[in-house]
mmCIF file of C-alpha atoms in Angstrom:
data_model
loop_
_atom_site.group_PDB
_atom_site.id
_atom_site.type_symbol
_atom_site.label_atom_id
_atom_site.label_comp_id
_atom_site.label_asym_id
_atom_site.label_seq_id
_atom_site.Cartn_x
_atom_site.Cartn_y
_atom_site.Cartn_z
ATOM 1 C CA MET A 1 104.688 111.223 116.508
ATOM 2 C CA MET A 2 105.566 109.482 113.249
ATOM 3 C CA ASN A 3 107.694 106.924 115.098
ATOM 4 C CA ASN A 4 104.704 106.096 117.318
ATOM 5 C CA ILE A 5 102.506 105.657 114.252
ATOM 6 C CA ALA A 6 105.059 103.352 112.659
ATOM 7 C CA ASN A 7 105.386 101.271 115.831
ATOM 8 C CA ASN A 8 101.621 100.926 116.264
ATOM 9 C CA PHE A 9 101.258 100.098 112.583
ATOM 10 C CA THR A 10 103.821 97.304 112.836
ATOM 11 C CA LYS A 11 102.448 95.882 116.064
ATOM 12 C CA LYS A 12 98.850 95.863 114.846
ATOM 13 C CA PHE A 13 99.020 95.709 111.070
ATOM 14 C CA VAL A 14 95.418 95.359 109.910
ATOM 15 C CA THR A 15 94.904 93.884 106.468
ATOM 16 C CA LEU A 16 92.089 95.511 104.596
ATOM 17 C CA ALA A 17 89.934 92.427 105.096
ATOM 18 C CA THR A 18 88.714 94.487 108.041
ATOM 19 C CA LEU A 19 88.161 97.600 105.922
ATOM 20 C CA VAL A 20 85.063 96.817 103.865
ATOM 21 C CA PHE A 21 81.515 98.123 103.969
ATOM 22 C CA LEU A 22 79.097 97.047 106.681
ATOM 23 C CA CYS A 23 76.594 94.388 105.597
ATOM 24 C CA SER A 24 74.182 93.814 108.463
ATOM 25 C CA LEU A 25 72.982 90.229 108.598
ATOM 26 C CA PRO A 26 71.048 88.363 111.320
ATOM 27 C CA THR A 27 73.101 86.637 113.993
ATOM 28 C CA THR A 28 73.180 82.845 114.065
ATOM 29 C CA THR A 29 74.896 80.454 116.438
ATOM 30 C CA LEU A 30 76.831 77.520 115.005
ATOM 31 C CA ALA A 31 78.826 74.815 116.814
ATOM 32 C CA LYS A 32 81.832 75.455 114.592
ATOM 33 C CA SER A 33 84.917 77.604 114.446
ATOM 34 C CA SER A 34 86.953 79.332 111.745
ATOM 35 C CA VAL A 35 89.388 76.426 111.308
ATOM 36 C CA TRP A 36 89.351 74.009 108.355
ATOM 37 C CA LYS A 37 91.109 70.692 107.830
ATOM 38 C CA VAL A 38 92.408 70.344 104.271
ATOM 39 C CA SER A 39 93.194 66.717 103.361
ATOM 40 C CA LYS A 40 94.626 64.687 100.493
ATOM 41 C CA ASN A 41 96.396 61.308 100.221
ATOM 42 C CA ASN A 42 96.351 60.571 103.962
ATOM 43 C CA ASP A 43 97.900 63.927 104.849
ATOM 44 C CA HIS A 44 96.319 67.145 106.061
ATOM 45 C CA VAL A 45 96.975 70.798 106.823
ATOM 46 C CA TYR A 46 94.914 72.987 109.135
ATOM 47 C CA ILE A 47 93.953 76.436 107.832
ATOM 48 C CA GLY A 48 92.539 79.022 110.224
ATOM 49 C CA GLY A 49 90.901 82.304 109.266
ATOM 50 C CA THR A 50 92.035 84.925 111.740
ATOM 51 C CA ILE A 51 91.174 88.308 113.188
ATOM 52 C CA HIS A 52 94.353 90.395 113.339
ATOM 53 C CA VAL A 53 93.287 92.466 116.360
ATOM 54 C CA LEU A 54 90.976 91.249 119.140
ATOM 55 C CA PRO A 55 89.360 92.905 122.165
ATOM 56 C CA GLU A 56 91.382 92.541 125.372
ATOM 57 C CA GLU A 57 91.114 89.074 126.958
ATOM 58 C CA HIS A 58 88.896 87.765 124.171
ATOM 59 C CA PRO A 59 88.673 83.952 124.427
ATOM 60 C CA MET A 60 90.467 81.989 121.733
ATOM 61 C CA PRO A 61 88.184 79.387 120.088
ATOM 62 C CA SER A 62 89.238 75.925 121.260
ATOM 63 C CA GLU A 63 89.575 74.607 117.690
ATOM 64 C CA PHE A 64 92.419 77.042 117.045
ATOM 65 C CA ILE A 65 94.162 75.807 120.177
ATOM 66 C CA ASN A 66 93.536 72.161 119.264
ATOM 67 C CA ALA A 67 94.889 72.668 115.743
ATOM 68 C CA PHE A 68 97.977 74.408 117.131
ATOM 69 C CA ASN A 69 98.578 71.637 119.664
ATOM 70 C CA ASN A 70 98.339 68.976 116.954
ATOM 71 C CA THR A 71 100.802 70.582 114.560
ATOM 72 C CA ASP A 72 104.540 71.211 114.693
ATOM 73 C CA GLN A 73 104.854 74.094 112.232
ATOM 74 C CA LEU A 74 103.079 77.467 112.115
ATOM 75 C CA ILE A 75 102.636 79.314 108.817
ATOM 76 C CA LEU A 76 101.668 83.020 108.882
ATOM 77 C CA GLU A 77 101.091 85.631 106.185
ATOM 78 C CA ALA A 78 104.307 87.596 106.705
ATOM 79 C CA GLN A 79 106.893 88.447 109.317
ATOM 80 C CA LEU A 80 106.550 92.139 110.131
ATOM 81 C CA PRO A 81 109.561 94.275 111.076
ATOM 82 C CA ASP A 82 110.517 94.505 114.731
ATOM 83 C CA PRO A 83 109.003 97.749 116.106
ATOM 84 C CA ASN A 84 112.415 98.504 117.624
ATOM 85 C CA ASP A 85 114.217 98.157 114.286
ATOM 86 C CA ALA A 86 114.558 101.814 113.303
ATOM 87 C CA ALA A 87 116.044 101.066 109.879
ATOM 88 C CA ALA A 88 113.182 98.719 108.976
ATOM 89 C CA GLN A 89 110.640 101.260 110.189
ATOM 90 C CA GLN A 90 112.173 103.984 108.065
ATOM 91 C CA ALA A 91 112.238 101.706 105.015
ATOM 92 C CA MET A 92 108.547 100.943 105.534
ATOM 93 C CA ILE A 93 107.689 104.637 105.890
ATOM 94 C CA ALA A 94 109.634 105.417 102.705
ATOM 95 C CA LYS A 95 107.655 102.816 100.749
ATOM 96 C CA MET A 96 104.390 104.304 101.988
ATOM 97 C CA SER A 97 105.365 107.896 101.183
ATOM 98 C CA TYR A 98 104.982 109.987 98.048
ATOM 99 C CA THR A 99 108.074 111.186 96.205
ATOM 100 C CA ASN A 100 108.843 113.849 93.602
ATOM 101 C CA GLY A 101 106.716 116.466 95.316
ATOM 102 C CA ASP A 102 103.461 114.507 95.171
ATOM 103 C CA ASN A 103 101.090 114.424 98.122
ATOM 104 C CA LEU A 104 97.689 113.025 98.969
ATOM 105 C CA GLN A 105 95.961 116.418 98.892
ATOM 106 C CA SER A 106 96.843 116.823 95.206
ATOM 107 C CA LYS A 107 95.113 113.488 94.488
ATOM 108 C CA LEU A 108 91.820 114.425 96.172
ATOM 109 C CA THR A 109 89.027 116.833 95.329
ATOM 110 C CA PRO A 110 88.727 119.827 97.683
ATOM 111 C CA GLU A 111 85.505 118.338 99.074
ATOM 112 C CA THR A 112 87.082 114.978 99.923
ATOM 113 C CA PHE A 113 90.188 116.608 101.379
ATOM 114 C CA LYS A 114 87.963 118.734 103.613
ATOM 115 C CA LEU A 115 86.196 115.600 104.884
ATOM 116 C CA LEU A 116 89.576 113.991 105.573
ATOM 117 C CA THR A 117 90.712 117.151 107.359
ATOM 118 C CA ASN A 118 87.590 117.110 109.510
ATOM 119 C CA TYR A 119 88.179 113.453 110.390
ATOM 120 C CA PHE A 120 91.656 114.088 111.761
ATOM 121 C CA THR A 121 90.565 117.314 113.440
ATOM 122 C CA THR A 122 87.921 115.427 115.454
ATOM 123 C CA ILE A 123 90.641 113.232 116.967
ATOM 124 C CA GLY A 124 92.928 116.160 117.699
ATOM 125 C CA SER A 125 95.330 115.640 114.789
ATOM 126 C CA ASN A 126 96.353 117.740 111.830
ATOM 127 C CA VAL A 127 95.730 116.224 108.399
ATOM 128 C CA ASN A 128 99.004 117.735 107.174
ATOM 129 C CA GLN A 129 100.862 115.126 109.216
ATOM 130 C CA PHE A 130 99.522 112.471 106.847
ATOM 131 C CA THR A 131 99.350 114.055 103.384
ATOM 132 C CA SER A 132 102.843 112.858 102.466
ATOM 133 C CA PHE A 133 101.588 109.265 102.733
ATOM 134 C CA LYS A 134 99.843 107.169 100.108
ATOM 135 C CA PRO A 135 96.138 106.375 100.634
ATOM 136 C CA GLY A 136 96.677 102.720 101.645
ATOM 137 C CA PHE A 137 98.790 103.806 104.601
ATOM 138 C CA VAL A 138 96.434 106.644 105.532
ATOM 139 C CA ILE A 139 93.373 104.404 105.684
ATOM 140 C CA THR A 140 95.334 101.886 107.794
ATOM 141 C CA ILE A 141 96.186 104.671 110.234
ATOM 142 C CA MET A 142 92.476 105.497 110.290
ATOM 143 C CA ALA A 143 91.676 101.837 111.037
ATOM 144 C CA LEU A 144 94.086 101.867 113.980
ATOM 145 C CA ILE A 145 92.449 105.058 115.246
ATOM 146 C CA GLU A 146 88.997 103.471 115.021
ATOM 147 C CA LEU A 147 90.222 100.377 116.854
ATOM 148 C CA GLN A 148 91.587 102.573 119.637
ATOM 149 C CA LYS A 149 88.346 104.551 119.822
ATOM 150 C CA ALA A 150 86.425 101.276 120.128
ATOM 151 C CA GLN A 151 88.911 100.096 122.783
ATOM 152 C CA ILE A 152 89.839 97.088 120.658
ATOM 153 C CA SER A 153 93.507 96.745 121.445
ATOM 154 C CA GLY A 154 94.107 93.110 122.325
ATOM 155 C CA GLU A 155 96.543 90.725 120.709
ATOM 156 C CA GLY A 156 95.345 89.227 117.425
ATOM 157 C CA VAL A 157 95.113 85.516 116.640
ATOM 158 C CA ASP A 158 98.266 85.532 114.508
ATOM 159 C CA ALA A 159 100.372 87.315 117.130
ATOM 160 C CA PHE A 160 99.041 85.068 119.901
ATOM 161 C CA PHE A 161 100.079 81.865 118.167
ATOM 162 C CA GLU A 162 103.343 83.307 116.860
ATOM 163 C CA ALA A 163 104.324 84.060 120.457
ATOM 164 C CA GLN A 164 103.195 80.608 121.572
ATOM 165 C CA ALA A 165 105.155 78.917 118.772
ATOM 166 C CA THR A 166 108.265 80.835 119.835
ATOM 167 C CA ILE A 167 107.826 79.692 123.439
ATOM 168 C CA GLU A 168 107.374 76.064 122.355
ATOM 169 C CA ASN A 169 110.198 76.272 119.831
ATOM 170 C CA LYS A 170 107.918 75.368 116.925
ATOM 171 C CA LYS A 171 109.106 76.258 113.448
ATOM 172 C CA ILE A 172 107.500 79.403 112.014
ATOM 173 C CA ASP A 173 107.365 80.139 108.305
ATOM 174 C CA TYR A 174 105.637 82.768 106.142
ATOM 175 C CA LEU A 175 103.674 82.857 102.894
ATOM 176 C CA GLU A 176 105.132 86.178 101.781
ATOM 177 C CA THR A 177 107.601 88.814 102.869
ATOM 178 C CA ALA A 178 106.745 91.967 104.778
ATOM 179 C CA ASP A 179 108.056 93.954 101.811
ATOM 180 C CA MET A 180 105.465 92.257 99.587
ATOM 181 C CA GLN A 181 102.688 93.249 101.990
ATOM 182 C CA PHE A 182 103.877 96.833 102.239
ATOM 183 C CA THR A 183 104.246 97.110 98.464
ATOM 184 C CA MET A 184 100.678 95.884 98.033
ATOM 185 C CA LEU A 185 99.423 98.333 100.648
ATOM 186 C CA SER A 186 101.329 101.243 99.085
ATOM 187 C CA GLN A 187 99.537 100.627 95.769
ATOM 188 C CA LEU A 188 95.982 100.516 97.122
ATOM 189 C CA GLY A 189 93.769 103.299 95.823
ATOM 190 C CA GLU A 190 96.336 104.302 93.213
ATOM 191 C CA GLY A 191 94.580 106.125 90.382
ATOM 192 C CA TYR A 192 91.253 106.453 92.201
ATOM 193 C CA GLU A 193 92.352 108.040 95.457
ATOM 194 C CA ASP A 194 89.214 110.147 95.890
ATOM 195 C CA GLU A 195 86.770 107.234 95.785
ATOM 196 C CA PHE A 196 89.092 105.134 97.943
ATOM 197 C CA ILE A 197 89.331 107.706 100.748
ATOM 198 C CA LEU A 198 85.598 108.484 100.606
ATOM 199 C CA ALA A 199 84.708 104.798 100.950
ATOM 200 C CA ASN A 200 86.884 104.405 104.024
ATOM 201 C CA LEU A 201 85.606 107.602 105.623
ATOM 202 C CA GLU A 202 82.101 106.198 105.227
ATOM 203 C CA LEU A 203 83.155 102.911 106.786
ATOM 204 C CA ASN A 204 84.514 104.674 109.848
ATOM 205 C CA SER A 205 81.056 105.971 110.724
ATOM 206 C CA SER A 206 79.966 102.414 111.586
ATOM 207 C CA PHE A 207 83.332 100.812 112.342
ATOM 208 C CA THR A 208 82.543 99.535 115.842
ATOM 209 C CA GLU A 209 79.280 97.916 114.769
ATOM 210 C CA PHE A 210 80.922 96.436 111.690
ATOM 211 C CA PHE A 211 83.818 94.988 113.668
ATOM 212 C CA GLY A 212 81.366 93.466 116.145
ATOM 213 C CA LEU A 213 79.545 91.661 113.344
ATOM 214 C CA ILE A 214 82.802 90.336 111.922
ATOM 215 C CA LEU A 215 83.960 89.169 115.367
ATOM 216 C CA ASP A 216 80.644 87.476 116.115
ATOM 217 C CA ALA A 217 80.641 85.577 112.809
ATOM 218 C CA TRP A 218 84.290 84.606 113.186
ATOM 219 C CA GLN A 219 83.853 83.321 116.730
ATOM 220 C CA VAL A 220 81.250 80.745 115.662
ATOM 221 C CA GLY A 221 82.740 79.966 112.258
ATOM 222 C CA ASP A 222 79.792 81.306 110.255
ATOM 223 C CA SER A 223 81.470 81.097 106.853
ATOM 224 C CA ALA A 224 78.425 82.335 104.908
ATOM 225 C CA ARG A 225 78.207 85.451 107.023
ATOM 226 C CA LEU A 226 81.942 86.081 106.905
ATOM 227 C CA GLU A 227 81.885 85.797 103.128
ATOM 228 C CA SER A 228 79.038 88.319 102.925
ATOM 229 C CA LEU A 229 80.554 90.744 105.423
ATOM 230 C CA ILE A 230 84.078 90.615 104.040
ATOM 231 C CA ASN A 231 84.361 89.238 100.522
ATOM 232 C CA ASP A 232 81.061 90.187 98.898
ATOM 233 C CA ALA A 233 81.116 93.664 100.393
ATOM 234 C CA ALA A 234 84.766 94.277 99.502
ATOM 235 C CA LEU A 235 84.248 93.108 95.923
ATOM 236 C CA ASP A 236 81.177 95.308 95.497
ATOM 237 C CA SER A 237 82.839 98.401 96.934
ATOM 238 C CA ASP A 238 86.318 98.204 95.384
ATOM 239 C CA GLU A 239 87.068 95.501 92.834
ATOM 240 C CA LYS A 240 90.643 96.690 92.216
ATOM 241 C CA SER A 241 91.600 96.520 95.880
ATOM 242 C CA TYR A 242 89.852 93.177 96.244
ATOM 243 C CA GLU A 243 91.941 91.727 93.430
ATOM 244 C CA ALA A 244 95.180 92.965 95.012
ATOM 245 C CA LEU A 245 94.284 92.046 98.587
ATOM 246 C CA PHE A 246 92.704 88.666 98.046
ATOM 247 C CA SER A 247 92.599 87.140 94.563
ATOM 248 C CA VAL A 248 96.225 87.609 93.522
ATOM 249 C CA ARG A 249 97.688 86.710 96.901
ATOM 250 C CA ASN A 250 95.456 83.645 97.357
ATOM 251 C CA LYS A 251 96.508 82.244 93.986
ATOM 252 C CA ASN A 252 100.159 82.814 94.883
ATOM 253 C CA TRP A 253 99.702 81.023 98.212
ATOM 254 C CA VAL A 254 98.025 77.851 96.916
ATOM 255 C CA PRO A 255 101.238 76.260 95.529
ATOM 256 C CA LYS A 256 102.978 77.042 98.824
ATOM 257 C CA ILE A 257 100.212 75.307 100.769
ATOM 258 C CA GLU A 258 100.265 72.334 98.393
ATOM 259 C CA ALA A 259 104.005 71.983 99.066
ATOM 260 C CA MET A 260 103.162 71.338 102.745
ATOM 261 C CA PHE A 261 101.685 67.943 101.894
ATOM 262 C CA ASN A 262 103.614 64.664 101.878
ATOM 263 C CA ASN A 263 106.361 65.874 104.174
ATOM 264 C CA LYS A 264 107.354 65.140 107.771
ATOM 265 C CA HIS A 265 105.539 68.141 109.261
ATOM 266 C CA LYS A 266 101.997 68.903 110.380
ATOM 267 C CA GLU A 267 101.201 72.543 109.578
ATOM 268 C CA LEU A 268 98.764 75.137 110.855
ATOM 269 C CA VAL A 269 98.294 77.986 108.360
ATOM 270 C CA LEU A 270 96.848 81.214 109.767
ATOM 271 C CA VAL A 271 95.664 83.945 107.386
ATOM 272 C CA GLY A 272 93.130 86.759 107.617
ATOM 273 C CA ALA A 273 89.594 85.350 107.472
ATOM 274 C CA GLY A 274 88.838 87.141 104.193
ATOM 275 C CA HIS A 275 91.377 84.984 102.378
ATOM 276 C CA LEU A 276 89.336 81.816 102.865
ATOM 277 C CA PHE A 277 86.046 82.568 101.136
ATOM 278 C CA GLY A 278 84.603 83.361 97.723
ATOM 279 C CA LYS A 279 85.424 81.853 94.338
ATOM 280 C CA ASP A 280 89.031 83.022 94.658
ATOM 281 C CA GLY A 281 89.290 82.058 98.331
ATOM 282 C CA LEU A 282 91.842 79.521 99.514
ATOM 283 C CA LEU A 283 89.189 76.933 100.381
ATOM 284 C CA ALA A 284 87.591 77.056 96.917
ATOM 285 C CA LEU A 285 90.953 77.063 95.141
ATOM 286 C CA LEU A 286 92.213 74.069 97.125
ATOM 287 C CA LYS A 287 88.954 72.190 96.582
ATOM 288 C CA LYS A 288 89.394 72.657 92.820
ATOM 289 C CA GLN A 289 92.807 71.041 93.176
ATOM 290 C CA GLY A 290 91.200 67.918 94.626
ATOM 291 C CA TYR A 291 91.631 68.542 98.337
ATOM 292 C CA THR A 292 88.930 67.589 100.850
ATOM 293 C CA ILE A 293 87.769 70.543 102.954
ATOM 294 C CA GLU A 294 86.217 69.961 106.394
ATOM 295 C CA GLN A 295 85.239 72.673 108.867
ATOM 296 C CA SER A 296 86.355 71.907 112.417
ATOM 297 C CA SER A 297 83.541 71.540 114.978
ATOM 298 C CA LEU A 298 83.658 72.460 118.631
#
């Protein structure tokens, strides 16, 4: 079973931009999409905020396709290990696992561990299969379970365009390594495991509705709503995780994006939608550096 979990995790790695509290806001319809043109000195880079897992046969916004067709290089967050690479899978599992006799149960109160036990029991699993893993990996497994329950199992934006770039022989590059992502994930919730697990158990009770709101806002490029649903809610619920997931990584990525200017390539950068917004979002950070930011219209 653990090999299946590892394979599913690698195929549908969900950054915790999709694991924040539900903020219900009214639906609006905008003639825009979640793609931005970042310009400076007669050069530009397209940056798209993505959803890492989509419902089956969900239509891709045309602005993503247009940006892809008008660029010759695709930049993604990280290249994940091949699901068939057993050595890479085992290395990932080792990074996500406790050592020296520690386990997740010892980090939780009896009340929280009982709630976690009940969660896995309701889906026909035994919590003891997961107690050797750190909380960041456990809540990602829970996210995959909720996606399956909601029948959301389609290819994500990143995977769609990575496959298309491979077919068209476009160059693909990455902002960080898979090891960097897994290290970050393995450290989430460290030192406050009880609150971290409780928050994600609460999220699961409204996961389908929450994901629908995110998807709706993303589809029409409603940046204000996406910022409220993802960034504001994540910051309010878990400032430490927000810093690790968004702020630190965004600041590390800005110099890499700036290096894409004044070269022979036209780049499309695809990152999880939560990385774009807020005061530490890529759009705000690039604007501070003097870049012009324009949202693409349909």
